[in-house]
Amino acid sequence: MEDLQSVIDSCNTKMSAGDYTGALREAIENPVSTKDQKVKDAAAKIVCQAMAGVGSIPKFVENSDDDELDTLMKYCYKGMDIYRHVNKGKACSKFLKWHEELVKKCGTGVIMRAFVDKKC
């Protein structure tokens, strides 16, 4: 949890400065791997906040490796779940844009990998 807290603090600092891309990059470089649901939820909240703030989704996707893209798709679904009741679901539109860009870059396999791997 200590490592997660330092990542959360660093990501919050970057997001406060408007660097959502940097915050997201830091958060997905070493995704949380635990069975503790509270830790998973805390990590998901930070990643989804950063995803919602990224300005150029296509550029971010283009500059990410396959593992990072798989991780982003998992958080994309998590973000849609978290934000489904915000503004009558309209907050999910950003995650649908992520979904579109990820499928465009990776093909439909990224969807199956997200459903099969339950690490996030």
GROMACS .gro file of N, CA, C and O in nm:
model
  480
    1MET      N    1   0.082  -0.120   0.000
    1MET     CA    2   0.000   0.000   0.000
    1MET      C    3   0.087   0.126   0.000
    1MET      O    4   0.048   0.227  -0.053
    2GLU      N    5   0.207   0.116   0.058
    2GLU     CA    6   0.297   0.231   0.063
    2GLU      C    7   0.337   0.275  -0.078
    2GLU      O    8   0.338   0.393  -0.109
    3ASP      N    9   0.370   0.178  -0.164
    3ASP     CA   10   0.406   0.209  -0.302
    3ASP      C   11   0.289   0.273  -0.374
    3ASP      O   12   0.305   0.369  -0.449
    4LEU      N   13   0.170   0.218  -0.353
    4LEU     CA   14   0.051   0.274  -0.416
    4LEU      C   15   0.029   0.417  -0.370
    4LEU      O   16  -0.001   0.504  -0.451
    5GLN      N   17   0.047   0.443  -0.242
    5GLN     CA   18   0.025   0.578  -0.192
    5GLN      C   19   0.122   0.677  -0.254
    5GLN      O   20   0.084   0.789  -0.286
    6SER      N   21   0.247   0.636  -0.276
    6SER     CA   22   0.343   0.728  -0.338
    6SER      C   23   0.305   0.755  -0.483
    6SER      O   24   0.319   0.867  -0.532
    7VAL      N   25   0.255   0.653  -0.553
    7VAL     CA   26   0.209   0.671  -0.691
    7VAL      C   27   0.086   0.762  -0.693
    7VAL      O   28   0.076   0.853  -0.775
    8ILE      N   29  -0.008   0.740  -0.601
    8ILE     CA   30  -0.128   0.824  -0.593
    8ILE      C   31  -0.088   0.969  -0.568
    8ILE      O   32  -0.137   1.061  -0.635
    9ASP      N   33   0.002   0.990  -0.473
    9ASP     CA   34   0.046   1.127  -0.441
    9ASP      C   35   0.112   1.193  -0.562
    9ASP      O   36   0.085   1.308  -0.595
   10SER      N   37   0.199   1.119  -0.629
   10SER     CA   38   0.268   1.172  -0.746
   10SER      C   39   0.169   1.203  -0.859
   10SER      O   40   0.177   1.308  -0.923
   11CYS      N   41   0.075   1.112  -0.881
   11CYS     CA   42  -0.025   1.133  -0.986
   11CYS      C   43  -0.115   1.252  -0.953
   11CYS      O   44  -0.146   1.333  -1.042
   12ASN      N   45  -0.155   1.265  -0.827
   12ASN     CA   46  -0.237   1.379  -0.787
   12ASN      C   47  -0.163   1.510  -0.807
   12ASN      O   48  -0.222   1.609  -0.851
   13THR      N   49  -0.034   1.511  -0.777
   13THR     CA   50   0.047   1.631  -0.797
   13THR      C   51   0.051   1.668  -0.945
   13THR      O   52   0.033   1.784  -0.982
   14LYS      N   53   0.073   1.567  -1.029
   14LYS     CA   54   0.078   1.593  -1.173
   14LYS      C   55  -0.057   1.640  -1.226
   14LYS      O   56  -0.064   1.733  -1.307
   15MET      N   57  -0.165   1.577  -1.181
   15MET     CA   58  -0.298   1.619  -1.228
   15MET      C   59  -0.331   1.760  -1.180
   15MET      O   60  -0.393   1.837  -1.254
   16SER      N   61  -0.289   1.795  -1.059
   16SER     CA   62  -0.312   1.930  -1.007
   16SER      C   63  -0.242   2.034  -1.093
   16SER      O   64  -0.289   2.147  -1.107
   17ALA      N   65  -0.130   1.993  -1.152
   17ALA     CA   66  -0.055   2.083  -1.240
   17ALA      C   67  -0.104   2.075  -1.384
   17ALA      O   68  -0.047   2.139  -1.473
   18GLY      N   69  -0.206   1.993  -1.409
   18GLY     CA   70  -0.261   1.979  -1.543
   18GLY      C   71  -0.193   1.876  -1.630
   18GLY      O   72  -0.222   1.864  -1.749
   19ASP      N   73  -0.102   1.799  -1.572
   19ASP     CA   74  -0.028   1.697  -1.648
   19ASP      C   75  -0.096   1.561  -1.635
   19ASP      O   76  -0.045   1.469  -1.571
   20TYR      N   77  -0.212   1.549  -1.697
   20TYR     CA   78  -0.287   1.423  -1.692
   20TYR      C   79  -0.215   1.313  -1.768
   20TYR      O   80  -0.217   1.197  -1.728
   21THR      N   81  -0.149   1.349  -1.876
   21THR     CA   82  -0.074   1.251  -1.954
   21THR      C   83   0.039   1.191  -1.870
   21THR      O   84   0.057   1.069  -1.867
   22GLY      N   85   0.113   1.275  -1.801
   22GLY     CA   86   0.222   1.227  -1.715
   22GLY      C   87   0.170   1.142  -1.600
   22GLY      O   88   0.231   1.041  -1.564
   23ALA      N   89   0.057   1.183  -1.543
   23ALA     CA   90  -0.002   1.106  -1.434
   23ALA      C   91  -0.046   0.969  -1.482
   23ALA      O   92  -0.020   0.867  -1.416
   24LEU      N   93  -0.108   0.965  -1.598
   24LEU     CA   94  -0.154   0.837  -1.651
   24LEU      C   95  -0.036   0.748  -1.688
   24LEU      O   96  -0.036   0.628  -1.657
   25ARG      N   97   0.065   0.806  -1.749
   25ARG     CA   98   0.183   0.728  -1.786
   25ARG      C   99   0.245   0.664  -1.662
   25ARG      O  100   0.278   0.546  -1.661
   26GLU      N  101   0.258   0.742  -1.555
   26GLU     CA  102   0.316   0.689  -1.431
   26GLU      C  103   0.229   0.578  -1.373
   26GLU      O  104   0.279   0.476  -1.326
   27ALA      N  105   0.099   0.597  -1.377
   27ALA     CA  106   0.008   0.501  -1.315
   27ALA      C  107   0.005   0.367  -1.389
   27ALA      O  108  -0.011   0.262  -1.326
   28ILE      N  109   0.022   0.368  -1.521
   28ILE     CA  110   0.011   0.241  -1.595
   28ILE      C  111   0.144   0.172  -1.619
   28ILE      O  112   0.147   0.057  -1.660
   29GLU      N  113   0.254   0.240  -1.594
   29GLU     CA  114   0.385   0.177  -1.615
   29GLU      C  115   0.404   0.057  -1.522
   29GLU      O  116   0.467  -0.041  -1.562
   30ASN      N  117   0.352   0.065  -1.403
   30ASN     CA  118   0.360  -0.045  -1.308
   30ASN      C  119   0.222  -0.067  -1.246
   30ASN      O  120   0.195  -0.022  -1.135
   31PRO      N  121   0.133  -0.134  -1.318
   31PRO     CA  122  -0.004  -0.149  -1.268
   31PRO      C  123  -0.008  -0.227  -1.137
   31PRO      O  124   0.076  -0.312  -1.110
   32VAL      N  125  -0.106  -0.194  -1.055
   32VAL     CA  126  -0.125  -0.259  -0.926
   32VAL      C  127  -0.163  -0.405  -0.948
   32VAL      O  128  -0.249  -0.436  -1.030
   33SER      N  129  -0.098  -0.493  -0.876
   33SER     CA  130  -0.128  -0.636  -0.884
   33SER      C  131  -0.150  -0.687  -0.742
   33SER      O  132  -0.054  -0.713  -0.669
   34THR      N  133  -0.276  -0.697  -0.703
   34THR     CA  134  -0.311  -0.740  -0.569
   34THR      C  135  -0.452  -0.800  -0.571
   34THR      O  136  -0.528  -0.777  -0.665
   35LYS      N  137  -0.483  -0.873  -0.468
   35LYS     CA  138  -0.619  -0.925  -0.454
   35LYS      C  139  -0.703  -0.837  -0.362
   35LYS      O  140  -0.822  -0.857  -0.349
   36ASP      N  141  -0.640  -0.738  -0.301
   36ASP     CA  142  -0.708  -0.647  -0.210
   36ASP      C  143  -0.795  -0.550  -0.290
   36ASP      O  144  -0.744  -0.462  -0.361
   37GLN      N  145  -0.927  -0.565  -0.279
   37GLN     CA  146  -1.019  -0.485  -0.360
   37GLN      C  147  -1.010  -0.336  -0.329
   37GLN      O  148  -1.024  -0.253  -0.419
   38LYS      N  149  -0.982  -0.300  -0.205
   38LYS     CA  150  -0.969  -0.158  -0.170
   38LYS      C  151  -0.850  -0.094  -0.242
   38LYS      O  152  -0.858   0.020  -0.288
   39VAL      N  153  -0.742  -0.167  -0.251
   39VAL     CA  154  -0.623  -0.118  -0.321
   39VAL      C  155  -0.653  -0.105  -0.470
   39VAL      O  156  -0.619  -0.005  -0.534
   40LYS      N  157  -0.719  -0.207  -0.526
   40LYS     CA  158  -0.756  -0.202  -0.668
   40LYS      C  159  -0.846  -0.082  -0.697
   40LYS      O  160  -0.828  -0.013  -0.797
   41ASP      N  161  -0.942  -0.056  -0.610
   41ASP     CA  162  -1.034   0.055  -0.630
   41ASP      C  163  -0.963   0.190  -0.622
   41ASP      O  164  -0.993   0.281  -0.700
   42ALA      N  165  -0.869   0.202  -0.529
   42ALA     CA  166  -0.793   0.327  -0.516
   42ALA      C  167  -0.709   0.352  -0.641
   42ALA      O  168  -0.703   0.464  -0.692
   43ALA      N  169  -0.646   0.247  -0.692
   43ALA     CA  170  -0.566   0.259  -0.814
   43ALA      C  171  -0.654   0.293  -0.933
   43ALA      O  172  -0.621   0.380  -1.014
   44ALA      N  173  -0.768   0.227  -0.943
   44ALA     CA  174  -0.860   0.251  -1.055
   44ALA      C  175  -0.910   0.395  -1.055
   44ALA      O  176  -0.922   0.457  -1.161
   45LYS      N  177  -0.938   0.447  -0.939
   45LYS     CA  178  -0.987   0.585  -0.929
   45LYS      C  179  -0.885   0.683  -0.986
   45LYS      O  180  -0.920   0.773  -1.063
   46ILE      N  181  -0.759   0.666  -0.949
   46ILE     CA  182  -0.653   0.754  -0.998
   46ILE      C  183  -0.635   0.739  -1.149
   46ILE      O  184  -0.627   0.837  -1.222
   47VAL      N  185  -0.627   0.616  -1.196
   47VAL     CA  186  -0.606   0.593  -1.339
   47VAL      C  187  -0.722   0.652  -1.419
   47VAL      O  188  -0.700   0.718  -1.521
   48CYS      N  189  -0.844   0.630  -1.373
   48CYS     CA  190  -0.960   0.680  -1.446
   48CYS      C  191  -0.968   0.832  -1.444
   48CYS      O  192  -1.007   0.893  -1.545
   49GLN      N  193  -0.929   0.895  -1.335
   49GLN     CA  194  -0.923   1.041  -1.332
   49GLN      C  195  -0.823   1.093  -1.434
   49GLN      O  196  -0.850   1.190  -1.505
   50ALA      N  197  -0.709   1.027  -1.441
   50ALA     CA  198  -0.607   1.069  -1.537
   50ALA      C  199  -0.655   1.044  -1.681
   50ALA      O  200  -0.637   1.131  -1.767
   51MET      N  201  -0.717   0.929  -1.706
   51MET     CA  202  -0.769   0.900  -1.840
   51MET      C  203  -0.871   1.004  -1.883
   51MET      O  204  -0.871   1.048  -1.999
   52ALA      N  205  -0.956   1.045  -1.791
   52ALA     CA  206  -1.060   1.143  -1.823
   52ALA      C  207  -1.002   1.280  -1.856
   52ALA      O  208  -1.063   1.358  -1.929
   53GLY      N  209  -0.881   1.307  -1.807
   53GLY     CA  210  -0.821   1.438  -1.830
   53GLY      C  211  -0.724   1.445  -1.947
   53GLY      O  212  -0.683   1.554  -1.987
   54VAL      N  213  -0.685   1.331  -2.003
   54VAL     CA  214  -0.589   1.330  -2.114
   54VAL      C  215  -0.651   1.399  -2.235
   54VAL      O  216  -0.763   1.368  -2.275
   55GLY      N  217  -0.577   1.491  -2.293
   55GLY     CA  218  -0.628   1.567  -2.407
   55GLY      C  219  -0.621   1.492  -2.538
   55GLY      O  220  -0.718   1.486  -2.613
   56SER      N  221  -0.507   1.435  -2.571
   56SER     CA  222  -0.488   1.367  -2.699
   56SER      C  223  -0.480   1.216  -2.679
   56SER      O  224  -0.372   1.160  -2.659
   57ILE      N  225  -0.595   1.153  -2.685
   57ILE     CA  226  -0.600   1.008  -2.667
   57ILE      C  227  -0.523   0.934  -2.777
   57ILE      O  228  -0.443   0.846  -2.746
   58PRO      N  229  -0.541   0.969  -2.906
   58PRO     CA  230  -0.466   0.898  -3.010
   58PRO      C  231  -0.315   0.906  -2.992
   58PRO      O  232  -0.245   0.807  -3.011
   59LYS      N  233  -0.264   1.021  -2.951
   59LYS     CA  234  -0.120   1.036  -2.930
   59LYS      C  235  -0.073   0.949  -2.814
   59LYS      O  236   0.032   0.885  -2.821
   60PHE      N  237  -0.151   0.946  -2.706
   60PHE     CA  238  -0.114   0.865  -2.590
   60PHE      C  239  -0.112   0.717  -2.630
   60PHE      O  240  -0.018   0.644  -2.596
   61VAL      N  241  -0.214   0.673  -2.701
   61VAL     CA  242  -0.223   0.534  -2.745
   61VAL      C  243  -0.106   0.499  -2.836
   61VAL      O  244  -0.044   0.392  -2.822
   62GLU      N  245  -0.074   0.588  -2.928
   62GLU     CA  246   0.036   0.563  -3.022
   62GLU      C  247   0.170   0.547  -2.951
   62GLU      O  248   0.255   0.471  -2.995
   63ASN      N  249   0.187   0.615  -2.839
   63ASN     CA  250   0.314   0.612  -2.766
   63ASN      C  251   0.316   0.512  -2.651
   63ASN      O  252   0.398   0.523  -2.560
   64SER      N  253   0.226   0.415  -2.653
   64SER     CA  254   0.219   0.313  -2.547
   64SER      C  255   0.249   0.176  -2.604
   64SER      O  256   0.221   0.148  -2.721
   65ASP      N  257   0.306   0.090  -2.519
   65ASP     CA  258   0.335  -0.047  -2.564
   65ASP      C  259   0.212  -0.136  -2.544
   65ASP      O  260   0.112  -0.094  -2.486
   66ASP      N  261   0.221  -0.259  -2.591
   66ASP     CA  262   0.106  -0.351  -2.589
   66ASP      C  263   0.054  -0.378  -2.448
   66ASP      O  264  -0.066  -0.381  -2.425
   67ASP      N  265   0.145  -0.399  -2.353
   67ASP     CA  266   0.101  -0.425  -2.216
   67ASP      C  267   0.028  -0.304  -2.157
   67ASP      O  268  -0.072  -0.319  -2.088
   68GLU      N  269   0.080  -0.186  -2.185
   68GLU     CA  270   0.014  -0.065  -2.137
   68GLU      C  271  -0.124  -0.048  -2.201
   68GLU      O  272  -0.219  -0.008  -2.134
   69LEU      N  273  -0.135  -0.081  -2.328
   69LEU     CA  274  -0.264  -0.070  -2.397
   69LEU      C  275  -0.365  -0.169  -2.340
   69LEU      O  276  -0.482  -0.134  -2.321
   70ASP      N  277  -0.320  -0.289  -2.309
   70ASP     CA  278  -0.409  -0.387  -2.245
   70ASP      C  279  -0.456  -0.335  -2.109
   70ASP      O  280  -0.573  -0.346  -2.073
   71THR      N  281  -0.363  -0.277  -2.034
   71THR     CA  282  -0.397  -0.221  -1.904
   71THR      C  283  -0.497  -0.106  -1.919
   71THR      O  284  -0.594  -0.096  -1.844
   72LEU      N  285  -0.475  -0.021  -2.019
   72LEU     CA  286  -0.567   0.090  -2.042
   72LEU      C  287  -0.708   0.041  -2.074
   72LEU      O  288  -0.807   0.100  -2.030
   73MET      N  289  -0.719  -0.068  -2.150
   73MET     CA  290  -0.852  -0.119  -2.183
   73MET      C  291  -0.922  -0.169  -2.057
   73MET      O  292  -1.042  -0.147  -2.039
   74LYS      N  293  -0.849  -0.233  -1.969
   74LYS     CA  294  -0.910  -0.279  -1.843
   74LYS      C  295  -0.962  -0.160  -1.764
   74LYS      O  296  -1.074  -0.163  -1.713
   75TYR      N  297  -0.881  -0.055  -1.757
   75TYR     CA  298  -0.925   0.065  -1.685
   75TYR      C  299  -1.034   0.141  -1.760
   75TYR      O  300  -1.112   0.212  -1.699
   76CYS      N  301  -1.038   0.126  -1.890
   76CYS     CA  302  -1.145   0.187  -1.968
   76CYS      C  303  -1.280   0.131  -1.923
   76CYS      O  304  -1.375   0.205  -1.896
   77TYR      N  305  -1.288   0.000  -1.911
   77TYR     CA  306  -1.411  -0.063  -1.863
   77TYR      C  307  -1.440  -0.026  -1.718
   77TYR      O  308  -1.554  -0.001  -1.680
   78LYS      N  309  -1.336  -0.020  -1.638
   78LYS     CA  310  -1.353   0.019  -1.498
   78LYS      C  311  -1.404   0.162  -1.489
   78LYS      O  312  -1.492   0.194  -1.408
   79GLY      N  313  -1.351   0.249  -1.574
   79GLY     CA  314  -1.394   0.389  -1.577
   79GLY      C  315  -1.541   0.402  -1.616
   79GLY      O  316  -1.614   0.482  -1.557
   80MET      N  317  -1.583   0.324  -1.714
   80MET     CA  318  -1.725   0.327  -1.751
   80MET      C  319  -1.812   0.282  -1.635
   80MET      O  320  -1.921   0.336  -1.614
   81ASP      N  321  -1.764   0.187  -1.559
   81ASP     CA  322  -1.839   0.140  -1.443
   81ASP      C  323  -1.843   0.249  -1.334
   81ASP      O  324  -1.949   0.278  -1.279
   82ILE      N  325  -1.730   0.309  -1.307
   82ILE     CA  326  -1.722   0.411  -1.203
   82ILE      C  327  -1.807   0.533  -1.238
   82ILE      O  328  -1.878   0.587  -1.153
   83TYR      N  329  -1.803   0.577  -1.363
   83TYR     CA  330  -1.869   0.700  -1.405
   83TYR      C  331  -2.009   0.679  -1.465
   83TYR      O  332  -2.069   0.774  -1.513
   84ARG      N  333  -2.063   0.560  -1.459
   84ARG     CA  334  -2.191   0.534  -1.525
   84ARG      C  335  -2.307   0.615  -1.469
   84ARG      O  336  -2.403   0.640  -1.540
   85HIS      N  337  -2.298   0.658  -1.346
   85HIS     CA  338  -2.406   0.736  -1.286
   85HIS      C  339  -2.376   0.886  -1.281
   85HIS      O  340  -2.458   0.963  -1.234
   86VAL      N  341  -2.259   0.925  -1.328
   86VAL     CA  342  -2.220   1.066  -1.326
   86VAL      C  343  -2.282   1.135  -1.447
   86VAL      O  344  -2.263   1.091  -1.561
   87ASN      N  345  -2.357   1.241  -1.421
   87ASN     CA  346  -2.420   1.319  -1.527
   87ASN      C  347  -2.502   1.229  -1.621
   87ASN      O  348  -2.492   1.239  -1.743
   88LYS      N  349  -2.578   1.139  -1.560
   88LYS     CA  350  -2.665   1.045  -1.633
   88LYS      C  351  -2.588   0.962  -1.736
   88LYS      O  352  -2.636   0.934  -1.845
   89GLY      N  353  -2.468   0.926  -1.703
   89GLY     CA  354  -2.387   0.841  -1.789
   89GLY      C  355  -2.306   0.915  -1.894
   89GLY      O  356  -2.225   0.855  -1.964
   90LYS      N  357  -2.326   1.045  -1.906
   90LYS     CA  358  -2.254   1.122  -2.009
   90LYS      C  359  -2.105   1.128  -1.982
   90LYS      O  360  -2.026   1.150  -2.074
   91ALA      N  361  -2.066   1.110  -1.857
   91ALA     CA  362  -1.923   1.111  -1.823
   91ALA      C  363  -1.850   0.992  -1.885
   91ALA      O  364  -1.728   0.993  -1.896
   92CYS      N  365  -1.922   0.891  -1.927
   92CYS     CA  366  -1.861   0.772  -1.988
   92CYS      C  367  -1.812   0.799  -2.130
   92CYS      O  368  -1.736   0.718  -2.185
   93SER      N  369  -1.852   0.909  -2.190
   93SER     CA  370  -1.815   0.935  -2.329
   93SER      C  371  -1.665   0.937  -2.350
   93SER      O  372  -1.615   0.891  -2.453
   94LYS      N  373  -1.591   0.988  -2.253
   94LYS     CA  374  -1.445   0.992  -2.265
   94LYS      C  375  -1.389   0.849  -2.271
   94LYS      O  376  -1.297   0.821  -2.349
   95PHE      N  377  -1.446   0.760  -2.192
   95PHE     CA  378  -1.399   0.621  -2.192
   95PHE      C  379  -1.438   0.548  -2.319
   95PHE      O  380  -1.366   0.460  -2.366
   96LEU      N  381  -1.548   0.588  -2.379
   96LEU     CA  382  -1.585   0.531  -2.509
   96LEU      C  383  -1.485   0.576  -2.617
   96LEU      O  384  -1.454   0.499  -2.709
   97LYS      N  385  -1.435   0.698  -2.605
   97LYS     CA  386  -1.331   0.745  -2.698
   97LYS      C  387  -1.202   0.664  -2.679
   97LYS      O  388  -1.136   0.628  -2.776
   98TRP      N  389  -1.168   0.638  -2.553
   98TRP     CA  390  -1.051   0.553  -2.525
   98TRP      C  391  -1.072   0.415  -2.588
   98TRP      O  392  -0.982   0.361  -2.652
   99HIS      N  393  -1.189   0.360  -2.568
   99HIS     CA  394  -1.222   0.227  -2.621
   99HIS      C  395  -1.203   0.226  -2.773
   99HIS      O  396  -1.139   0.135  -2.828
  100GLU      N  397  -1.257   0.325  -2.839
  100GLU     CA  398  -1.246   0.334  -2.984
  100GLU      C  399  -1.100   0.338  -3.030
  100GLU      O  400  -1.061   0.266  -3.122
  101GLU      N  401  -1.020   0.421  -2.966
  101GLU     CA  402  -0.879   0.434  -3.004
  101GLU      C  403  -0.800   0.307  -2.976
  101GLU      O  404  -0.713   0.269  -3.053
  102LEU      N  405  -0.831   0.242  -2.865
  102LEU     CA  406  -0.760   0.119  -2.830
  102LEU      C  407  -0.792   0.008  -2.929
  102LEU      O  408  -0.703  -0.065  -2.972
  103VAL      N  409  -0.918  -0.005  -2.967
  103VAL     CA  410  -0.957  -0.108  -3.064
  103VAL      C  411  -0.897  -0.076  -3.201
  103VAL      O  412  -0.851  -0.165  -3.272
  104LYS      N  413  -0.895   0.053  -3.236
  104LYS     CA  414  -0.837   0.094  -3.364
  104LYS      C  415  -0.689   0.054  -3.371
  104LYS      O  416  -0.641   0.006  -3.473
  105LYS      N  417  -0.617   0.072  -3.262
  105LYS     CA  418  -0.474   0.041  -3.259
  105LYS      C  419  -0.445  -0.109  -3.242
  105LYS      O  420  -0.356  -0.163  -3.305
  106CYS      N  421  -0.523  -0.176  -3.154
  106CYS     CA  422  -0.490  -0.313  -3.114
  106CYS      C  423  -0.578  -0.421  -3.176
  106CYS      O  424  -0.546  -0.538  -3.165
  107GLY      N  425  -0.689  -0.381  -3.233
  107GLY     CA  426  -0.784  -0.481  -3.280
  107GLY      C  427  -0.872  -0.528  -3.166
  107GLY      O  428  -0.858  -0.485  -3.051
  108THR      N  429  -0.962  -0.621  -3.196
  108THR     CA  430  -1.059  -0.667  -3.095
  108THR      C  431  -0.996  -0.756  -2.989
  108THR      O  432  -1.057  -0.778  -2.884
  109GLY      N  433  -0.875  -0.803  -3.011
  109GLY     CA  434  -0.809  -0.887  -2.912
  109GLY      C  435  -0.790  -0.816  -2.779
  109GLY      O  436  -0.793  -0.878  -2.672
  110VAL      N  437  -0.775  -0.683  -2.783
  110VAL     CA  438  -0.756  -0.607  -2.660
  110VAL      C  439  -0.880  -0.615  -2.571
  110VAL      O  440  -0.870  -0.614  -2.449
  111ILE      N  441  -0.996  -0.630  -2.632
  111ILE     CA  442  -1.120  -0.644  -2.556
  111ILE      C  443  -1.120  -0.777  -2.481
  111ILE      O  444  -1.148  -0.782  -2.360
  112MET      N  445  -1.086  -0.884  -2.550
  112MET     CA  446  -1.085  -1.016  -2.487
  112MET      C  447  -0.980  -1.024  -2.376
  112MET      O  448  -1.005  -1.081  -2.271
  113ARG      N  449  -0.864  -0.966  -2.401
  113ARG     CA  450  -0.760  -0.968  -2.297
  113ARG      C  451  -0.806  -0.893  -2.172
  113ARG      O  452  -0.777  -0.933  -2.059
  114ALA      N  453  -0.880  -0.785  -2.191
  114ALA     CA  454  -0.931  -0.709  -2.077
  114ALA      C  455  -1.032  -0.790  -1.997
  114ALA      O  456  -1.034  -0.786  -1.874
  115PHE      N  457  -1.116  -0.865  -2.066
  115PHE     CA  458  -1.217  -0.945  -1.996
  115PHE      C  459  -1.156  -1.065  -1.925
  115PHE      O  460  -1.202  -1.105  -1.819
  116VAL      N  461  -1.053  -1.123  -1.983
  116VAL     CA  462  -0.993  -1.244  -1.927
  116VAL      C  463  -0.902  -1.213  -1.810
  116VAL      O  464  -0.901  -1.287  -1.711
  117ASP      N  465  -0.828  -1.106  -1.816
  117ASP     CA  466  -0.732  -1.071  -1.711
  117ASP      C  467  -0.800  -0.982  -1.607
  117ASP      O  468  -0.838  -0.871  -1.635
  118LYS      N  469  -0.814  -1.032  -1.487
  118LYS     CA  470  -0.888  -0.961  -1.382
  118LYS      C  471  -0.796  -0.889  -1.283
  118LYS      O  472  -0.832  -0.868  -1.169
  119LYS      N  473  -0.676  -0.850  -1.325
  119LYS     CA  474  -0.581  -0.788  -1.233
  119LYS      C  475  -0.622  -0.648  -1.189
  119LYS      O  476  -0.584  -0.603  -1.084
  120CYS      N  477  -0.693  -0.575  -1.270
  120CYS     CA  478  -0.731  -0.437  -1.236
  120CYS      C  479  -0.861  -0.434  -1.159
  120CYS      O  480  -0.946  -0.511  -1.174
   0.00000   0.00000   0.00000
